[in-house]
Tab-separated table of C-alpha atoms in Angstrom:
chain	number	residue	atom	x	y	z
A	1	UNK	CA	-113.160	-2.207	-126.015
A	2	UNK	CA	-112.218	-0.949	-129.453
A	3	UNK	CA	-113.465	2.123	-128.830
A	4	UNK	CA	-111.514	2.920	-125.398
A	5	UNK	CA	-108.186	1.607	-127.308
A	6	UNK	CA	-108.943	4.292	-129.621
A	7	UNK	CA	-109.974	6.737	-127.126
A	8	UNK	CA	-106.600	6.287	-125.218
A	9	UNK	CA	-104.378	6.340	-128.517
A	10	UNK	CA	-106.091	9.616	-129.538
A	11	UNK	CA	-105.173	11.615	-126.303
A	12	UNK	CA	-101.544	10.216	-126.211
A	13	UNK	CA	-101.579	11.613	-130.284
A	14	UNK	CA	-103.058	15.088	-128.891
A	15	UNK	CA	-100.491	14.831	-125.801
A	16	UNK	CA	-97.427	13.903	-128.038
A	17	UNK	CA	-98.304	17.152	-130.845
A	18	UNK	CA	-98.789	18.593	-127.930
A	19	UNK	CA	-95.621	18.532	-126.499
A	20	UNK	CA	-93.602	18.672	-130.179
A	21	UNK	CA	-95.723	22.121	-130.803
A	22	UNK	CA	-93.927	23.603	-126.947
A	23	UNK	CA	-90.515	22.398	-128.223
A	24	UNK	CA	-91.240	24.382	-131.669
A	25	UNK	CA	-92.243	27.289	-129.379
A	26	UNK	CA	-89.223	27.243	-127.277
A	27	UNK	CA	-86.951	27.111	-130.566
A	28	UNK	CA	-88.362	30.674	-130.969
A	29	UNK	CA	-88.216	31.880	-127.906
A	30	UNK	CA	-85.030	30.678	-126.615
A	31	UNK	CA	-81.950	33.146	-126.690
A	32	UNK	CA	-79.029	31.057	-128.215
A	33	UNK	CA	-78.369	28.171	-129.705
A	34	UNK	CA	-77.473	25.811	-126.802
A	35	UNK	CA	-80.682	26.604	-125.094
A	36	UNK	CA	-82.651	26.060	-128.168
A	37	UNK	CA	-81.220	22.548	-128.758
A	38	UNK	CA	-82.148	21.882	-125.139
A	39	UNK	CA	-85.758	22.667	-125.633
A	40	UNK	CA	-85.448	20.725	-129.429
A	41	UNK	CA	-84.139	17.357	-127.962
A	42	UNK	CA	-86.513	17.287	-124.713
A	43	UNK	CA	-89.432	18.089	-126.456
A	44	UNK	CA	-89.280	16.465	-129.490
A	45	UNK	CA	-88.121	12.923	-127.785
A	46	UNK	CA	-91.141	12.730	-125.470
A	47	UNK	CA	-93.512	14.070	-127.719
A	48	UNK	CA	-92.187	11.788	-130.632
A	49	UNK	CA	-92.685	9.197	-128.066
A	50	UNK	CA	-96.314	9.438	-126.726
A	51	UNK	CA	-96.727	9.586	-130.568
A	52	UNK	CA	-95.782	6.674	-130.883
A	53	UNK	CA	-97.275	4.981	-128.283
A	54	UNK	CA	-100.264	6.275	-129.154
A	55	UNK	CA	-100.180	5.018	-132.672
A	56	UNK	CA	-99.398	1.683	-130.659
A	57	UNK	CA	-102.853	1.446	-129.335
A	58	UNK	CA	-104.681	2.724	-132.558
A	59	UNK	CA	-103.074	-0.193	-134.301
A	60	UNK	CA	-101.212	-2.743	-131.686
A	61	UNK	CA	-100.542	-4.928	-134.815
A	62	UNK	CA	-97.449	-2.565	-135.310
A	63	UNK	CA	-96.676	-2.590	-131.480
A	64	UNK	CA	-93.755	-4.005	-131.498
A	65	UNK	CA	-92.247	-1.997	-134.573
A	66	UNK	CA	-92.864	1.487	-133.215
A	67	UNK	CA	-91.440	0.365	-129.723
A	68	UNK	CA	-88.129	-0.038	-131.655
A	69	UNK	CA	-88.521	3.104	-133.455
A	70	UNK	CA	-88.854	4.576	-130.554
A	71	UNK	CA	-85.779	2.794	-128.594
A	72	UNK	CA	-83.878	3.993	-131.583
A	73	UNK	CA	-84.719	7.465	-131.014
A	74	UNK	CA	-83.660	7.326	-127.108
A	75	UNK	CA	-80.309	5.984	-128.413
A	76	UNK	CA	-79.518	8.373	-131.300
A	77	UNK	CA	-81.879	11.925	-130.682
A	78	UNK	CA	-79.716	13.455	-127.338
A	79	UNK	CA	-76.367	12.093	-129.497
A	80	UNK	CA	-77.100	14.164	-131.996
A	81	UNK	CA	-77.369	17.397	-129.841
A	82	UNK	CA	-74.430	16.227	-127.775
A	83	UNK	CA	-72.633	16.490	-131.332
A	84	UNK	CA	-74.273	19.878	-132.542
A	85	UNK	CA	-73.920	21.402	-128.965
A	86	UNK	CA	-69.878	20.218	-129.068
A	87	UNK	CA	-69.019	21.219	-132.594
A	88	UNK	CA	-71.037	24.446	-131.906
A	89	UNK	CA	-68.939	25.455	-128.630
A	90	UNK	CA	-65.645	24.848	-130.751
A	91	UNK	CA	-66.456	26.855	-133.302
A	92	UNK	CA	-67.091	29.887	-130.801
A	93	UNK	CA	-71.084	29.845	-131.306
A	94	UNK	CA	-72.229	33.193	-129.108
A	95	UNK	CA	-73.940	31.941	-125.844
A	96	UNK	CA	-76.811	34.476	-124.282
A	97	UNK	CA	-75.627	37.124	-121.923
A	98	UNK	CA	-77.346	35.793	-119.524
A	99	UNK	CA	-74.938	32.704	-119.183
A	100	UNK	CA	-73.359	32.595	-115.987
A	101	UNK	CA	-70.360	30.193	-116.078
A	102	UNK	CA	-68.523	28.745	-118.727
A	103	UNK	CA	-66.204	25.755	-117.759
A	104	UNK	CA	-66.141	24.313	-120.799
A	105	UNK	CA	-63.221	27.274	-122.295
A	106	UNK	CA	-60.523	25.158	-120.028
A	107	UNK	CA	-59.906	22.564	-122.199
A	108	UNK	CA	-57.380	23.325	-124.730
A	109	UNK	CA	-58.478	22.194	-128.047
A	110	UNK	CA	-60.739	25.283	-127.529
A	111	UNK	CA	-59.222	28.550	-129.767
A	112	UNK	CA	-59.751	32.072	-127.669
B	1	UNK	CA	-59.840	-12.111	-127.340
B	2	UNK	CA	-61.811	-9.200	-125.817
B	3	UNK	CA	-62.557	-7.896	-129.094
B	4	UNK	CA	-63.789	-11.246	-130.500
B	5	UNK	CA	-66.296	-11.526	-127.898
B	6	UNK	CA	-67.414	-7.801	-128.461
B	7	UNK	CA	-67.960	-8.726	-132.008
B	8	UNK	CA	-70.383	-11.298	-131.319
B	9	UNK	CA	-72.035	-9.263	-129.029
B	10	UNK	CA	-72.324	-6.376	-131.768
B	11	UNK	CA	-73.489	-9.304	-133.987
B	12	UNK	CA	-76.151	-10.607	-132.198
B	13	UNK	CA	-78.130	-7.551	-131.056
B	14	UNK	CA	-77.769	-6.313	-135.097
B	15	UNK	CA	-79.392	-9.553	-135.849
B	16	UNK	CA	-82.053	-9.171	-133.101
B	17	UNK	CA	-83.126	-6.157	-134.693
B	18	UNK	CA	-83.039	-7.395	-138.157
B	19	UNK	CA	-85.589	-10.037	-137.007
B	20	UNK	CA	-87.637	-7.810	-134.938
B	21	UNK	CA	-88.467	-5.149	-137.870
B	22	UNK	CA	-89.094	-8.028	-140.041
B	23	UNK	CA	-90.816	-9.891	-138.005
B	24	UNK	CA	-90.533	-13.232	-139.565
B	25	UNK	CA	-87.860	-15.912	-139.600
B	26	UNK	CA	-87.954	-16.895	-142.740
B	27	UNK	CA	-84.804	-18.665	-144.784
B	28	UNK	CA	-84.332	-15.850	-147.511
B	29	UNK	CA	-84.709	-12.398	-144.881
B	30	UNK	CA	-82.897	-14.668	-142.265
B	31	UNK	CA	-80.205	-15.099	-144.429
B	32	UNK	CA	-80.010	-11.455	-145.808
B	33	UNK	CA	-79.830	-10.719	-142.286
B	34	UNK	CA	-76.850	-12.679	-141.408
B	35	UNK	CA	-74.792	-11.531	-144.480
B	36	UNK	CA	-75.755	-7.642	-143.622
B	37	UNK	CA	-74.977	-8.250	-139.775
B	38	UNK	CA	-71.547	-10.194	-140.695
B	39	UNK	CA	-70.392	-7.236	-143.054
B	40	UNK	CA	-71.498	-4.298	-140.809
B	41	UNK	CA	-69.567	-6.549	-138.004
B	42	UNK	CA	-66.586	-7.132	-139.967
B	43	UNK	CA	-66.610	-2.961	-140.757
B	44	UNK	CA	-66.615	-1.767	-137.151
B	45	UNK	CA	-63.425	-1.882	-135.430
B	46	UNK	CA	-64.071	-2.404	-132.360
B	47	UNK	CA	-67.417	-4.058	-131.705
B	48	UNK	CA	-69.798	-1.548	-129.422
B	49	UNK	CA	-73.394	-2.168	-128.530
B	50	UNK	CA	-75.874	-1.566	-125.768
B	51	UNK	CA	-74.712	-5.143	-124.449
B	52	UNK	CA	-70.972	-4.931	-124.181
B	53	UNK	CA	-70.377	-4.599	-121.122
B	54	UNK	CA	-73.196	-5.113	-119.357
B	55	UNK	CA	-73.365	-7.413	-116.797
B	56	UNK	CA	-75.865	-9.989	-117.004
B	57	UNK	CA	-76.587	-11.167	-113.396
B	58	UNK	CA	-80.026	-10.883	-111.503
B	59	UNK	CA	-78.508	-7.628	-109.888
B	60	UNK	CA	-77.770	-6.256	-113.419
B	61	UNK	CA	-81.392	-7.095	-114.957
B	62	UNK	CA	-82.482	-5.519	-111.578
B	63	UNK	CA	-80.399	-2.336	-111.756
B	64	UNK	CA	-81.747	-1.871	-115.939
B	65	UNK	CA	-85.554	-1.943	-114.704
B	66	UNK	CA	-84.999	0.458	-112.029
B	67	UNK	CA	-82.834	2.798	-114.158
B	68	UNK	CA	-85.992	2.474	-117.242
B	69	UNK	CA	-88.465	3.499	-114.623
B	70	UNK	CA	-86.518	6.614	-113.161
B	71	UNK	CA	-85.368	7.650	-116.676
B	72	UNK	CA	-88.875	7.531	-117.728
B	73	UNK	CA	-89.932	9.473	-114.439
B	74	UNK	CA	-87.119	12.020	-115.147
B	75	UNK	CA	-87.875	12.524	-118.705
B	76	UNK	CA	-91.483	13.465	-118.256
B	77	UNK	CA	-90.476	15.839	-115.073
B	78	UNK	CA	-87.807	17.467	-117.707
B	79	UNK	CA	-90.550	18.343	-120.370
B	80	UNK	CA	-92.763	19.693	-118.094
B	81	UNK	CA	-89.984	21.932	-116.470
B	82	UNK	CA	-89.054	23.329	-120.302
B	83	UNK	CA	-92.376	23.458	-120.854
B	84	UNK	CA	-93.314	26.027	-118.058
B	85	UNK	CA	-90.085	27.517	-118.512
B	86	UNK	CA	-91.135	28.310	-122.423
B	87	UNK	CA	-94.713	28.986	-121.830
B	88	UNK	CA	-94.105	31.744	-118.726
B	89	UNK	CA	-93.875	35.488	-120.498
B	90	UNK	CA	-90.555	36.300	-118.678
B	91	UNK	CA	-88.275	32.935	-119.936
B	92	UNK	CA	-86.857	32.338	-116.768
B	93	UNK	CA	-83.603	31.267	-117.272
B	94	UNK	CA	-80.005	31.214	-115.767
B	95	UNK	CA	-78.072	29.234	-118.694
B	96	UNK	CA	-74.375	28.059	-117.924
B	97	UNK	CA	-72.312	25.222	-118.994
B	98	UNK	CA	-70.599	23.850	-115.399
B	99	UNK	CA	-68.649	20.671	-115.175
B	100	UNK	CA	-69.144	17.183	-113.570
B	101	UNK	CA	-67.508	14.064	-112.328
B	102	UNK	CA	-68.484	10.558	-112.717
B	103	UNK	CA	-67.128	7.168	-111.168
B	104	UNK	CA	-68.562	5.347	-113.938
B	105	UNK	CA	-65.353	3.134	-115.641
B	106	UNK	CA	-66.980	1.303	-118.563
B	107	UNK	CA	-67.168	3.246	-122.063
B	108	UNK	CA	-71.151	2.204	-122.293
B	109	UNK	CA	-72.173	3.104	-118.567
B	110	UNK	CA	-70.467	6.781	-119.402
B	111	UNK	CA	-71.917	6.797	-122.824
B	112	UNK	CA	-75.668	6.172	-120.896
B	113	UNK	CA	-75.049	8.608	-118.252
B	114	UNK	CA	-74.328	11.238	-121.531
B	115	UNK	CA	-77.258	10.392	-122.912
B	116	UNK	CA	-79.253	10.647	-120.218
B	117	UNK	CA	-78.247	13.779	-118.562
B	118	UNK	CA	-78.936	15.089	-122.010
B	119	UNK	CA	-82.651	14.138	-121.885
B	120	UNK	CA	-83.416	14.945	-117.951
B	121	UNK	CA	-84.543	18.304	-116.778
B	122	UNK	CA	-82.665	21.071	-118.051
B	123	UNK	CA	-79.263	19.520	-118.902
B	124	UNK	CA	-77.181	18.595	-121.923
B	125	UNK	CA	-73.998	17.052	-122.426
B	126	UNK	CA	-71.342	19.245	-124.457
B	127	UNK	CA	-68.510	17.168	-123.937
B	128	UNK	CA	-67.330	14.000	-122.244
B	129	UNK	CA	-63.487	14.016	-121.504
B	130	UNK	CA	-62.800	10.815	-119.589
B	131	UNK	CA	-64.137	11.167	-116.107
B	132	UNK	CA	-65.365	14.821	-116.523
B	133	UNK	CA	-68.765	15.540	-118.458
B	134	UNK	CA	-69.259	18.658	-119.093
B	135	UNK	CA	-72.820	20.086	-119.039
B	136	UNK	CA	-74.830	22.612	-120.242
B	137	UNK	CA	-77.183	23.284	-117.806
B	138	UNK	CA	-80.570	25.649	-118.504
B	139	UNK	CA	-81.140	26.761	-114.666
B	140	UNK	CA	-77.737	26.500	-113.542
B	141	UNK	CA	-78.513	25.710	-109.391
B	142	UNK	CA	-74.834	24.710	-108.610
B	143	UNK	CA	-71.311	26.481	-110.308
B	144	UNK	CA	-69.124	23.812	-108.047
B	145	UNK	CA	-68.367	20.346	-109.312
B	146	UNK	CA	-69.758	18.155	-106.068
B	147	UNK	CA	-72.875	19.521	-105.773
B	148	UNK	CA	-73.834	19.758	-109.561
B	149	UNK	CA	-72.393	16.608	-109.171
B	150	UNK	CA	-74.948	15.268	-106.647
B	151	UNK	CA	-77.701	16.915	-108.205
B	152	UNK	CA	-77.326	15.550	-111.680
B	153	UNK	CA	-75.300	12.448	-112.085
B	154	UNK	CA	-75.851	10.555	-108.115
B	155	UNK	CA	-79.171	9.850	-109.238
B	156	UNK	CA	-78.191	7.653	-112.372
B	157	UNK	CA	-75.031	6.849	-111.456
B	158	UNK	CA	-76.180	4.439	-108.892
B	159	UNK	CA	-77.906	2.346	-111.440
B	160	UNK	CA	-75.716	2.446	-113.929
B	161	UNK	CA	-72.888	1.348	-111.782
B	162	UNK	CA	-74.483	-2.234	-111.035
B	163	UNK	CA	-75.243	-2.380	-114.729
B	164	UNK	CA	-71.671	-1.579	-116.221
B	165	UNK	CA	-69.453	-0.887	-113.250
Protein backbone atom coordinates (compact mmCIF):
# COMPACT_ATOMS: atom_id res chain seq x y z
CA UNK A 1 0.00 0.00 0.00
CA UNK A 2 2.93 2.23 0.85
CA UNK A 3 4.48 1.55 -2.07
CA UNK A 4 1.49 2.43 -4.61
CA UNK A 5 1.02 5.82 -2.45
CA UNK A 6 4.46 6.44 -3.42
CA UNK A 7 4.16 5.22 -6.84
CA UNK A 8 1.17 7.63 -7.50
CA UNK A 9 2.89 10.74 -5.71
CA UNK A 10 5.99 10.19 -7.90
CA UNK A 11 4.15 10.44 -11.34
CA UNK A 12 1.98 13.46 -10.21
CA UNK A 13 5.85 15.03 -9.13
CA UNK A 14 7.10 13.97 -12.81
CA UNK A 15 3.60 15.30 -14.28
CA UNK A 16 3.68 18.64 -12.26
CA UNK A 17 7.83 19.42 -13.43
CA UNK A 18 6.49 18.36 -16.24
CA UNK A 19 4.14 20.81 -16.96
CA UNK A 20 6.28 23.88 -15.04
CA UNK A 21 9.32 22.86 -17.59
CA UNK A 22 6.40 23.61 -20.94
CA UNK A 23 5.47 26.91 -19.21
CA UNK A 24 9.41 27.76 -18.98
CA UNK A 25 9.50 26.73 -22.67
CA UNK A 26 6.69 28.84 -23.77
CA UNK A 27 8.29 31.96 -21.84
CA UNK A 28 10.95 31.55 -24.60
CA UNK A 29 9.14 30.97 -27.29
CA UNK A 30 6.31 33.24 -26.98
CA UNK A 31 6.44 36.64 -28.99
CA UNK A 32 5.43 39.38 -26.39
CA UNK A 33 4.87 39.84 -23.15
CA UNK A 34 1.09 39.23 -22.78
CA UNK A 35 1.41 35.90 -24.40
CA UNK A 36 4.26 34.94 -22.26
CA UNK A 37 2.39 35.69 -18.99
CA UNK A 38 -0.39 33.54 -20.43
CA UNK A 39 1.78 30.54 -20.84
CA UNK A 40 3.61 31.61 -17.13
CA UNK A 41 0.26 31.63 -15.11
CA UNK A 42 -1.37 28.39 -16.86
CA UNK A 43 1.51 26.42 -16.58
CA UNK A 44 2.97 27.18 -13.55
CA UNK A 45 -0.59 26.94 -11.53
CA UNK A 46 -1.31 23.37 -12.66
CA UNK A 47 2.01 22.19 -12.55
CA UNK A 48 2.60 23.85 -9.04
CA UNK A 49 -0.51 22.01 -8.29
CA UNK A 50 -0.02 18.29 -9.25
CA UNK A 51 3.18 19.16 -7.26
CA UNK A 52 1.58 19.51 -4.65
CA UNK A 53 -0.71 16.94 -4.67
CA UNK A 54 1.77 14.73 -5.29
CA UNK A 55 3.81 15.66 -2.30
CA UNK A 56 0.27 15.02 -0.62
CA UNK A 57 0.45 11.36 -1.17
CA UNK A 58 4.29 10.97 -0.47
CA UNK A 59 3.54 12.38 2.93
CA UNK A 60 -0.48 12.72 3.63
CA UNK A 61 0.57 13.86 7.18
CA UNK A 62 0.96 17.39 5.49
CA UNK A 63 -2.30 16.88 3.41
CA UNK A 64 -4.13 19.27 4.62
CA UNK A 65 -1.32 22.08 4.64
CA UNK A 66 -0.37 21.83 0.98
CA UNK A 67 -4.18 21.79 0.01
CA UNK A 68 -4.16 25.37 1.42
CA UNK A 69 -1.03 26.26 -0.21
CA UNK A 70 -2.40 25.35 -3.04
CA UNK A 71 -5.99 27.18 -2.61
CA UNK A 72 -3.81 30.14 -1.96
CA UNK A 73 -2.17 29.93 -5.18
CA UNK A 74 -5.66 29.64 -7.21
CA UNK A 75 -6.62 32.86 -5.35
CA UNK A 76 -3.48 35.02 -5.75
CA UNK A 77 -1.25 33.41 -9.07
CA UNK A 78 -3.89 34.67 -12.18
CA UNK A 79 -4.20 38.16 -9.83
CA UNK A 80 -0.94 38.72 -10.19
CA UNK A 81 -0.86 38.48 -14.08
CA UNK A 82 -4.18 40.29 -14.22
CA UNK A 83 -1.99 43.14 -12.48
CA UNK A 84 1.29 42.74 -14.65
CA UNK A 85 -0.84 42.25 -17.89
CA UNK A 86 -2.91 45.76 -16.82
CA UNK A 87 -0.01 47.89 -15.71
CA UNK A 88 1.87 46.51 -18.79
CA UNK A 89 -0.96 47.62 -21.43
CA UNK A 90 -0.89 51.20 -19.74
CA UNK A 91 2.41 51.70 -20.01
CA UNK A 92 2.25 50.97 -23.93
CA UNK A 93 4.16 47.43 -23.63
CA UNK A 94 4.59 46.40 -27.64
CA UNK A 95 2.10 43.51 -28.40
CA UNK A 96 3.28 40.91 -31.39
CA UNK A 97 2.34 41.82 -34.90
CA UNK A 98 0.48 39.19 -35.12
CA UNK A 99 -2.28 40.64 -32.71
CA UNK A 100 -5.41 41.05 -34.37
CA UNK A 101 -7.70 43.33 -32.30
CA UNK A 102 -7.10 45.56 -29.62
CA UNK A 103 -10.25 46.75 -27.65
CA UNK A 104 -8.66 47.47 -24.77
CA UNK A 105 -7.12 51.27 -26.40
CA UNK A 106 -10.98 52.59 -25.87
CA UNK A 107 -10.85 53.29 -22.51
CA UNK A 108 -9.49 56.59 -21.74
CA UNK A 109 -7.08 56.39 -18.97
CA UNK A 110 -5.04 54.80 -21.85
CA UNK A 111 -2.24 57.62 -23.34
CA UNK A 112 -1.88 57.22 -27.43
CA UNK B 1 -24.47 47.52 9.28
CA UNK B 2 -23.41 45.84 6.00
CA UNK B 3 -19.94 46.48 6.71
CA UNK B 4 -20.07 45.07 10.27
CA UNK B 5 -21.26 41.86 9.06
CA UNK B 6 -18.51 41.81 6.26
CA UNK B 7 -16.03 42.24 8.98
CA UNK B 8 -16.94 39.23 10.73
CA UNK B 9 -17.04 37.41 7.76
CA UNK B 10 -13.35 38.64 6.86
CA UNK B 11 -12.67 37.64 10.52
CA UNK B 12 -13.69 34.33 10.61
CA UNK B 13 -12.27 32.80 7.42
CA UNK B 14 -8.66 34.68 8.61
CA UNK B 15 -9.10 32.72 11.72
CA UNK B 16 -10.00 29.48 9.88
CA UNK B 17 -6.83 29.64 8.23
CA UNK B 18 -4.82 30.56 11.17
CA UNK B 19 -6.07 27.27 12.73
CA UNK B 20 -5.75 25.20 9.72
CA UNK B 21 -1.82 25.94 9.11
CA UNK B 22 -1.36 25.43 12.70
CA UNK B 23 -3.22 22.79 13.13
CA UNK B 24 -3.81 22.83 16.78
CA UNK B 25 -6.17 24.73 19.05
CA UNK B 26 -4.21 25.43 21.60
CA UNK B 27 -4.73 28.61 24.22
CA UNK B 28 -1.38 30.52 23.37
CA UNK B 29 -1.52 30.07 19.04
CA UNK B 30 -5.39 30.43 19.50
CA UNK B 31 -4.97 33.51 21.07
CA UNK B 32 -2.13 34.91 18.78
CA UNK B 33 -4.55 34.12 16.23
CA UNK B 34 -7.36 36.17 17.40
CA UNK B 35 -5.20 39.29 18.15
CA UNK B 36 -3.52 38.97 14.42
CA UNK B 37 -7.10 38.33 12.82
CA UNK B 38 -8.69 41.37 14.96
CA UNK B 39 -5.82 43.82 13.80
CA UNK B 40 -5.64 42.72 10.10
CA UNK B 41 -9.68 43.13 10.45
CA UNK B 42 -9.61 46.38 12.03
CA UNK B 43 -6.88 47.51 8.98
CA UNK B 44 -9.05 46.61 6.00
CA UNK B 45 -11.67 48.99 5.17
CA UNK B 46 -14.05 47.30 3.91
CA UNK B 47 -14.11 43.65 4.91
CA UNK B 48 -13.69 41.26 1.55
CA UNK B 49 -13.31 37.52 1.56
CA UNK B 50 -14.19 34.49 -0.48
CA UNK B 51 -17.46 34.37 1.79
CA UNK B 52 -19.00 37.78 1.49
CA UNK B 53 -21.42 37.43 -0.47
CA UNK B 54 -21.96 34.16 -1.03
CA UNK B 55 -25.04 32.69 -0.52
CA UNK B 56 -25.22 29.89 1.73
CA UNK B 57 -28.33 27.83 0.73
CA UNK B 58 -28.32 24.11 -0.57
CA UNK B 59 -28.50 25.70 -4.17
CA UNK B 60 -25.37 27.80 -3.37
CA UNK B 61 -23.21 24.76 -1.84
CA UNK B 62 -24.61 23.02 -5.02
CA UNK B 63 -23.66 25.69 -7.57
CA UNK B 64 -19.67 25.87 -5.66
CA UNK B 65 -19.20 21.95 -6.30
CA UNK B 66 -20.26 22.13 -9.77
CA UNK B 67 -18.27 25.31 -10.55
CA UNK B 68 -14.84 23.30 -8.59
CA UNK B 69 -15.39 20.41 -10.90
CA UNK B 70 -15.69 22.41 -14.30
CA UNK B 71 -12.89 24.81 -13.23
CA UNK B 72 -10.79 21.88 -12.56
CA UNK B 73 -11.94 20.28 -16.00
CA UNK B 74 -11.19 23.65 -17.72
CA UNK B 75 -7.90 24.19 -16.19
CA UNK B 76 -6.38 20.92 -17.24
CA UNK B 77 -8.02 21.35 -20.97
CA UNK B 78 -6.19 25.00 -20.87
CA UNK B 79 -2.64 23.51 -20.15
CA UNK B 80 -2.86 21.03 -22.54
CA UNK B 81 -4.05 23.56 -25.29
CA UNK B 82 -0.74 25.94 -24.34
CA UNK B 83 1.03 23.08 -24.16
CA UNK B 84 0.53 21.87 -27.85
CA UNK B 85 0.40 25.32 -28.83
CA UNK B 86 4.22 25.77 -27.34
CA UNK B 87 5.48 22.42 -28.25
CA UNK B 88 4.25 22.59 -32.26
CA UNK B 89 7.42 24.17 -34.41
CA UNK B 90 5.15 26.83 -36.07
CA UNK B 91 3.54 28.61 -32.56
CA UNK B 92 0.25 28.78 -33.80
CA UNK B 93 -1.15 31.72 -32.61
CA UNK B 94 -3.72 34.55 -33.37
CA UNK B 95 -3.21 36.84 -30.10
CA UNK B 96 -5.82 39.75 -29.52
CA UNK B 97 -7.22 41.39 -26.55
CA UNK B 98 -11.35 41.53 -27.38
CA UNK B 99 -13.88 42.58 -24.84
CA UNK B 100 -16.69 40.86 -22.81
CA UNK B 101 -19.86 41.30 -20.88
CA UNK B 102 -20.96 39.77 -17.74
CA UNK B 103 -24.39 39.80 -15.76
CA UNK B 104 -22.63 38.96 -12.72
CA UNK B 105 -23.66 41.99 -9.92
CA UNK B 106 -21.71 41.02 -6.79
CA UNK B 107 -17.95 42.38 -6.49
CA UNK B 108 -16.77 38.55 -5.51
CA UNK B 109 -18.80 36.62 -8.32
CA UNK B 110 -16.95 39.25 -10.92
CA UNK B 111 -13.74 39.00 -9.06
CA UNK B 112 -14.11 34.79 -9.62
CA UNK B 113 -15.15 35.05 -13.10
CA UNK B 114 -11.57 37.32 -13.49
CA UNK B 115 -9.80 34.88 -12.04
CA UNK B 116 -10.99 32.23 -13.75
CA UNK B 117 -11.07 33.31 -17.27
CA UNK B 118 -7.48 34.05 -16.47
CA UNK B 119 -6.63 30.38 -15.76
CA UNK B 120 -8.96 28.59 -18.60
CA UNK B 121 -7.74 27.90 -22.06
CA UNK B 122 -6.07 30.64 -23.66
CA UNK B 123 -7.51 33.71 -21.88
CA UNK B 124 -6.44 36.40 -19.43
CA UNK B 125 -8.06 39.16 -17.85
CA UNK B 126 -6.40 42.73 -18.55
CA UNK B 127 -8.94 44.74 -17.09
CA UNK B 128 -12.31 44.61 -15.37
CA UNK B 129 -14.34 47.92 -15.77
CA UNK B 130 -17.71 47.26 -14.15
CA UNK B 131 -19.70 44.99 -16.36
CA UNK B 132 -17.06 44.78 -19.19
CA UNK B 133 -13.90 42.41 -18.75
CA UNK B 134 -11.64 42.83 -21.00
CA UNK B 135 -9.59 39.83 -22.24
CA UNK B 136 -6.61 38.90 -23.70
CA UNK B 137 -7.25 36.10 -25.61
CA UNK B 138 -4.21 33.70 -27.22
CA UNK B 139 -6.39 32.19 -30.27
CA UNK B 140 -8.70 34.92 -30.65
CA UNK B 141 -12.00 32.71 -32.28
CA UNK B 142 -14.53 35.65 -31.85
CA UNK B 143 -13.67 39.82 -32.38
CA UNK B 144 -17.61 40.55 -31.38
CA UNK B 145 -18.68 40.90 -27.79
CA UNK B 146 -21.76 38.11 -27.75
CA UNK B 147 -20.10 35.44 -29.07
CA UNK B 148 -16.68 35.81 -27.19
CA UNK B 149 -19.13 36.34 -24.77
CA UNK B 150 -20.78 32.89 -25.05
CA UNK B 151 -17.69 31.19 -25.58
CA UNK B 152 -15.84 32.35 -22.53
CA UNK B 153 -17.87 33.68 -19.70
CA UNK B 154 -21.69 31.50 -20.31
CA UNK B 155 -19.90 28.64 -19.12
CA UNK B 156 -18.97 30.07 -15.56
CA UNK B 157 -21.30 32.52 -15.37
CA UNK B 158 -24.06 30.13 -14.78
CA UNK B 159 -22.49 28.90 -11.64
CA UNK B 160 -21.36 31.73 -10.34
CA UNK B 161 -24.65 33.42 -10.59
CA UNK B 162 -26.43 30.94 -8.02
CA UNK B 163 -23.36 31.38 -5.87
CA UNK B 164 -23.18 35.33 -5.70
CA UNK B 165 -25.97 36.58 -7.90
Amino acid sequence: MDSLLDLIGGVLLVMGTGFLFLGGLGLVRMPDLFNRIQVGTKATTLGTILTLVGAIFLHPEWGLKLALIGLFLLFTNPLSSQVLARAAHRIGIKQSPATKVDRLIELPWRRP
Amino acid sequence: MRIGREKVVLFATILLFWVLLNGTLALDSLLVGLLASFVITILYRDGFSPFTEFRATPAGFWAAGCFLLYFSKELVRSNLKLAAIVLSPSLPINPGIIKVRTTLKSRMGRLLLANSITLTPGTLTVQLEEEWLYIHWVTVEATDIDSATAQIVAGYETYLEVMYG
